[in-house]
XYZ file of C-alpha atoms in Angstrom:
389
model
C -30.790 -57.381 -89.701
C -28.290 -54.505 -90.015
C -25.816 -54.535 -87.130
C -26.793 -51.043 -85.970
C -30.437 -52.155 -85.570
C -29.844 -55.139 -83.288
C -30.451 -53.092 -80.115
C -33.888 -52.189 -81.425
C -34.956 -55.765 -82.177
C -38.680 -56.057 -81.498
C -40.734 -59.210 -81.858
C -44.513 -59.232 -81.537
C -47.603 -61.379 -82.080
C -45.972 -64.638 -80.991
C -48.358 -67.377 -79.933
C -48.222 -68.929 -76.465
C -45.441 -71.441 -76.136
C -41.696 -71.691 -76.764
C -40.086 -70.130 -79.829
C -36.487 -70.416 -80.992
C -35.279 -67.410 -82.996
C -31.894 -67.016 -84.698
C -30.646 -63.459 -85.065
C -27.888 -62.676 -87.566
C -26.355 -59.203 -87.801
C -25.514 -58.118 -91.362
C -23.065 -55.341 -92.239
C -21.906 -53.895 -95.552
C -18.168 -54.039 -96.239
C -16.236 -51.274 -97.991
C -16.243 -53.264 -101.238
C -20.018 -53.531 -101.172
C -20.123 -57.149 -100.025
C -22.060 -58.327 -96.995
C -20.661 -59.806 -93.801
C -22.742 -61.811 -91.397
C -22.232 -62.483 -87.690
C -22.525 -65.905 -86.192
C -26.181 -66.661 -85.399
C -27.393 -65.774 -81.932
C -30.125 -68.064 -80.697
C -32.877 -66.524 -78.592
C -35.420 -68.723 -76.871
C -38.679 -66.868 -76.300
C -41.429 -68.254 -74.066
C -44.815 -66.567 -74.350
C -47.257 -67.042 -71.475
C -50.953 -66.395 -72.047
C -51.993 -64.946 -68.683
C -55.572 -66.071 -69.147
C -54.308 -69.669 -69.149
C -51.492 -69.378 -66.576
C -53.500 -67.685 -63.810
C -51.529 -64.469 -64.361
C -48.165 -66.182 -63.848
C -45.175 -65.451 -66.085
C -41.921 -67.406 -66.191
C -42.901 -70.819 -64.882
C -42.331 -72.292 -68.320
C -38.880 -70.760 -68.779
C -35.518 -72.492 -68.409
C -35.186 -72.495 -64.639
C -31.380 -72.736 -64.734
C -30.798 -70.108 -67.398
C -30.349 -66.341 -67.194
C -33.821 -65.167 -68.130
C -35.398 -61.877 -69.103
C -38.994 -61.968 -67.831
C -41.217 -59.130 -69.039
C -44.819 -58.221 -68.248
C -46.813 -55.482 -69.936
C -49.769 -53.769 -68.232
C -51.338 -56.754 -66.479
C -51.090 -57.488 -62.766
C -49.000 -60.655 -62.776
C -46.566 -62.794 -60.803
C -43.139 -63.075 -62.444
C -40.726 -65.940 -61.675
C -37.070 -65.783 -62.627
C -35.686 -69.212 -61.742
C -32.182 -70.074 -60.559
C -30.095 -67.978 -62.957
C -29.051 -64.333 -62.920
C -32.346 -62.970 -64.195
C -33.874 -59.639 -65.144
C -37.549 -59.207 -64.245
C -39.588 -56.304 -65.604
C -43.051 -55.861 -64.137
C -44.400 -53.217 -66.480
C -47.304 -50.980 -65.556
C -49.390 -53.354 -63.423
C -49.300 -54.175 -59.722
C -46.975 -57.166 -59.852
C -45.272 -59.742 -57.648
C -41.649 -60.332 -58.669
C -39.827 -63.468 -57.514
C -36.254 -63.419 -58.748
C -35.426 -66.851 -57.361
C -31.861 -67.962 -56.746
C -28.965 -66.141 -58.394
C -28.152 -62.437 -58.641
C -31.216 -60.764 -60.120
C -32.173 -57.332 -61.427
C -35.766 -56.369 -60.627
C -37.885 -53.618 -62.171
C -41.361 -53.178 -60.712
C -42.293 -50.823 -63.541
C -40.896 -50.428 -67.020
C -37.287 -51.231 -67.903
C -35.198 -48.106 -67.355
C -38.080 -46.276 -65.676
C -38.643 -44.773 -62.247
C -41.590 -46.850 -61.055
C -45.179 -47.186 -62.131
C -47.016 -45.553 -59.228
C -48.740 -48.782 -58.139
C -47.739 -51.344 -55.532
C -45.241 -53.971 -56.632
C -44.176 -56.723 -54.248
C -40.642 -58.117 -54.371
C -40.755 -61.574 -52.811
C -38.022 -63.851 -51.448
C -38.121 -67.331 -49.955
C -35.328 -69.102 -48.070
C -34.458 -71.164 -51.169
C -33.706 -67.929 -53.055
C -30.890 -66.978 -50.688
C -27.249 -67.639 -51.431
C -24.709 -69.207 -49.093
C -22.256 -67.849 -46.562
C -19.476 -68.384 -49.110
C -21.452 -66.823 -51.969
C -24.304 -64.582 -50.760
C -26.859 -63.729 -53.438
C -27.191 -60.065 -54.402
C -30.447 -58.812 -55.910
C -31.039 -55.236 -56.968
C -34.395 -53.452 -57.109
C -33.945 -50.729 -59.682
C -37.101 -48.647 -59.123
C -38.295 -49.192 -55.542
C -40.998 -46.640 -54.715
C -40.990 -45.648 -51.039
C -44.462 -45.719 -49.543
C -45.822 -47.789 -52.433
C -43.740 -50.930 -53.016
C -43.128 -53.790 -50.587
C -40.251 -56.156 -49.858
C -41.760 -59.432 -48.694
C -39.595 -62.034 -46.997
C -42.593 -64.314 -46.489
C -41.494 -67.278 -44.400
C -37.850 -66.884 -45.427
C -36.850 -66.081 -41.842
C -37.391 -69.103 -39.626
C -38.949 -67.596 -36.501
C -38.095 -70.682 -34.475
C -34.550 -69.296 -34.432
C -35.710 -65.753 -33.583
C -36.512 -65.427 -29.893
C -36.176 -61.675 -29.400
C -35.934 -58.370 -31.223
C -32.168 -58.627 -30.796
C -32.237 -61.908 -32.728
C -34.323 -60.275 -35.464
C -31.892 -57.367 -35.674
C -29.045 -59.843 -36.096
C -30.862 -61.364 -39.066
C -31.723 -58.046 -40.785
C -29.099 -55.332 -41.163
C -30.140 -52.126 -42.957
C -27.422 -49.688 -43.994
C -26.590 -47.314 -46.838
C -23.886 -47.958 -49.415
C -22.962 -45.614 -52.273
C -26.285 -43.781 -52.147
C -28.401 -46.948 -52.084
C -30.031 -48.807 -49.206
C -28.513 -52.212 -48.512
C -30.542 -54.853 -46.664
C -28.419 -57.781 -45.547
C -30.080 -60.997 -44.407
C -28.099 -63.379 -42.219
C -28.620 -66.994 -41.246
C -28.955 -68.199 -37.667
C -25.135 -68.180 -37.424
C -25.088 -64.414 -38.160
C -23.502 -65.003 -41.592
C -24.815 -62.953 -44.530
C -26.573 -65.077 -47.175
C -28.589 -62.436 -49.061
C -28.077 -58.821 -50.120
C -30.987 -56.689 -51.337
C -30.054 -53.331 -52.844
C -32.626 -50.547 -53.316
C -30.870 -48.733 -56.126
C -30.750 -44.971 -55.637
C -32.915 -45.089 -52.482
C -31.061 -43.620 -49.505
C -31.765 -44.239 -45.825
C -33.044 -40.657 -45.703
C -35.584 -41.562 -48.397
C -36.731 -44.583 -46.381
C -36.639 -43.249 -42.836
C -36.596 -39.465 -43.047
C -34.242 -36.904 -41.577
C -33.632 -38.854 -38.341
C -32.328 -41.969 -40.113
C -28.792 -41.498 -38.773
C -30.108 -41.599 -35.197
C -32.310 -44.677 -35.608
C -31.505 -48.013 -34.014
C -31.755 -51.275 -35.917
C -35.104 -51.945 -34.201
C -36.335 -48.470 -35.178
C -35.544 -49.146 -38.829
C -37.225 -52.544 -38.962
C -40.266 -51.236 -37.084
C -40.583 -48.259 -39.438
C -40.476 -50.452 -42.543
C -43.048 -52.845 -41.085
C -45.338 -50.011 -40.048
C -45.277 -48.204 -43.393
C -45.688 -51.404 -45.401
C -42.278 -51.321 -47.065
C -41.359 -54.621 -45.398
C -43.458 -57.725 -44.846
C -42.337 -60.684 -42.776
C -44.248 -63.854 -41.930
C -47.567 -64.110 -40.105
C -45.586 -64.049 -36.837
C -44.887 -60.315 -37.207
C -47.339 -57.453 -36.830
C -47.112 -53.773 -37.740
C -48.656 -50.468 -36.647
C -52.183 -51.868 -36.882
C -53.927 -53.954 -34.220
C -52.907 -57.476 -35.203
C -54.148 -60.915 -34.193
C -51.112 -63.198 -34.082
C -51.603 -66.896 -33.396
C -48.828 -69.367 -32.610
C -48.861 -72.862 -34.048
C -48.450 -75.944 -31.876
C -44.714 -76.365 -32.498
C -43.466 -73.396 -30.462
C -43.104 -69.987 -32.088
C -42.053 -66.401 -31.516
C -44.700 -63.722 -32.118
C -43.896 -60.017 -32.475
C -46.703 -57.465 -32.360
C -44.672 -54.279 -32.851
C -46.876 -51.141 -32.827
C -50.633 -51.340 -32.360
C -52.899 -52.903 -29.747
C -52.226 -56.542 -30.561
C -53.672 -59.871 -29.476
C -51.074 -62.641 -29.243
C -52.460 -66.161 -28.810
C -50.213 -68.913 -27.509
C -50.186 -72.399 -28.977
C -49.312 -75.788 -27.542
C -45.560 -75.312 -27.950
C -43.149 -73.184 -25.935
C -43.832 -69.694 -27.284
C -42.104 -66.347 -26.859
C -44.556 -63.455 -27.117
C -43.399 -59.862 -27.703
C -46.210 -57.332 -27.882
C -44.207 -54.239 -28.739
C -45.764 -50.784 -28.349
C -49.474 -50.436 -27.671
C -51.847 -52.055 -25.180
C -51.453 -55.747 -25.917
C -53.442 -58.803 -24.907
C -51.668 -62.111 -24.303
C -54.175 -64.937 -24.565
C -54.321 -68.611 -23.645
C -57.271 -70.746 -24.731
C -58.059 -74.284 -23.662
C -56.654 -75.333 -27.036
C -53.350 -73.662 -26.087
C -52.677 -76.347 -23.497
C -50.764 -79.503 -24.222
C -52.286 -82.762 -23.064
C -49.009 -84.562 -22.336
C -46.886 -81.973 -20.496
C -47.129 -78.428 -19.072
C -46.473 -75.612 -21.538
C -43.813 -73.012 -20.745
C -44.385 -69.674 -22.494
C -42.658 -66.315 -22.085
C -43.996 -62.776 -22.396
C -40.886 -60.792 -23.267
C -42.105 -57.222 -22.713
C -45.153 -57.169 -20.434
C -46.030 -53.625 -19.289
C -47.949 -53.214 -16.052
C -50.882 -50.848 -16.419
C -51.054 -51.359 -20.187
C -50.909 -55.001 -21.220
C -53.208 -57.773 -20.025
C -53.123 -61.546 -19.672
C -56.272 -63.342 -20.790
C -56.553 -66.798 -19.185
C -60.338 -66.727 -18.714
C -60.834 -70.060 -20.489
C -58.463 -71.692 -18.014
C -60.274 -70.322 -14.936
C -63.657 -71.947 -15.297
C -65.878 -71.474 -12.246
C -69.071 -72.920 -13.696
C -71.678 -73.572 -11.068
C -70.135 -71.172 -8.543
C -71.293 -67.671 -9.434
C -70.577 -66.506 -5.894
C -66.838 -66.962 -6.364
C -65.055 -63.644 -6.900
C -62.554 -62.992 -9.674
C -59.801 -62.814 -7.079
C -60.822 -66.088 -5.453
C -60.938 -67.737 -8.871
C -57.446 -66.471 -9.702
C -55.991 -67.650 -6.407
C -57.652 -71.050 -6.886
C -56.020 -71.631 -10.270
C -52.883 -69.441 -10.329
C -49.753 -69.658 -8.214
C -46.944 -67.164 -8.615
C -43.270 -67.122 -7.846
C -39.925 -65.807 -9.026
C -37.675 -67.689 -11.433
C -33.878 -67.860 -11.172
C -33.587 -64.622 -13.186
C -35.808 -62.684 -10.794
C -38.824 -62.592 -13.129
C -42.430 -63.284 -12.174
C -43.488 -66.824 -13.024
C -47.143 -67.915 -13.127
C -48.319 -71.503 -12.916
C -51.936 -72.060 -13.957
C -53.744 -75.296 -13.196
C -57.141 -75.939 -14.789
C -60.006 -77.781 -13.161
C -59.107 -80.914 -15.112
C -55.465 -80.796 -14.015
C -53.786 -79.357 -17.130
C -50.966 -76.923 -16.451
C -49.578 -73.790 -18.108
C -46.432 -71.890 -17.122
C -46.057 -68.198 -18.048
C -42.916 -66.154 -17.390
C -43.149 -62.355 -17.392
C -39.604 -61.900 -18.569
C -39.198 -58.259 -17.534
C -41.369 -58.052 -14.415
C -39.638 -58.269 -11.023
C -42.019 -58.275 -8.031
C -39.750 -56.048 -5.946
C -38.658 -53.504 -8.542
C -41.847 -53.387 -10.639
C -44.642 -54.253 -8.182
C -43.317 -52.712 -4.980
C -43.444 -55.969 -3.042
C -41.043 -57.095 -0.387
C -38.392 -59.637 -1.246
C -39.776 -63.123 -0.685
C -43.372 -62.084 -1.339
C -45.898 -64.912 -1.270
C -47.741 -66.317 -4.257
C -50.963 -64.636 -3.126
C -49.154 -61.286 -2.729
C -47.785 -61.455 -6.284
C -51.147 -62.457 -7.796
C -52.910 -59.714 -5.813
C -50.363 -57.131 -6.989
C -50.820 -58.146 -10.627
C -54.593 -57.992 -10.140
C -54.327 -54.484 -8.684
C -52.278 -53.448 -11.752
C -55.092 -54.743 -14.018
C -52.732 -57.352 -15.450
C -55.522 -59.906 -15.909
C -58.438 -59.648 -18.316
C -61.272 -61.303 -16.413
C -64.304 -59.854 -18.196
C -65.091 -57.410 -20.977
C -64.280 -54.395 -18.843
C -61.529 -55.383 -16.363
């Protein structure tokens, strides 16, 4: 191949499998003789999407620096552990760069996007280290179309509040591009994601300079530009369910339902009228659960403990009597309302309303009794006791 044609090398019609190709550049010397370069070996792996379940790259050298290219199909592209280049082409693709410093194109190489949703996905194993953070660059991120998905990369067991989440995700602008920095639970950066040529103004609008870290994360979640794990909601009305190991759930915007599990959970509803729910299956059989509602709003949010307040066989018992029979209330050492629920079979559940003080928020006198606190919460419609209350 003439040396000036190497950049235009094009290979087609290769069968599925691995191919080894030697490329030699040939030039003509002034005396008419030919000079040849040393051979350059190119390993080409062709994936037949009909046989790989629309996956490209799984058969490549995982440790090498790979160029993974799709055409017009909707596919999932895997880069491996090297410094890879992934090119999604014209379909709606999922691009997983893997470890290393990767270059990601959702659309065509050198283009400006393909007008369809591409998802750029990271897992915790793709991140770098505190000594050598990985840096991946998305070259054609389309605002309002594409999505950055962190999946389960952020361990929510280490995220107990929005402040913790903000410490893990830092969104700034650098040289006309948006920089998303992901930190570990020691607040050390382990991953950089650059949206090339996308400014904070492009992502957040004209008020971007006035937005808090929470505002930025919430905006990206709400408009679909950012996806986190199943523990995080968005602007829609989400149903978030904790596992039995103890989790943090974040509803963000929308009228969300957050369901506690058998572990010690921290529930943050966010904006909207949220419902915090405990089922019989939420209770642990060996010890009382201790859960926290981080942002309960009187007059808006509700606590649903109907399954724990069984009054079968006693239809004459009022909702208030049933509450007082099963629920005792007090104030913890931080001044927050604390509810202790005891079921008919003796199982216990502790719920702390982390931002509700009976004096400041309920208008009660200091030292108010358990019945006074429960009555005040009832009067503020804090309990969901039927389909209307």
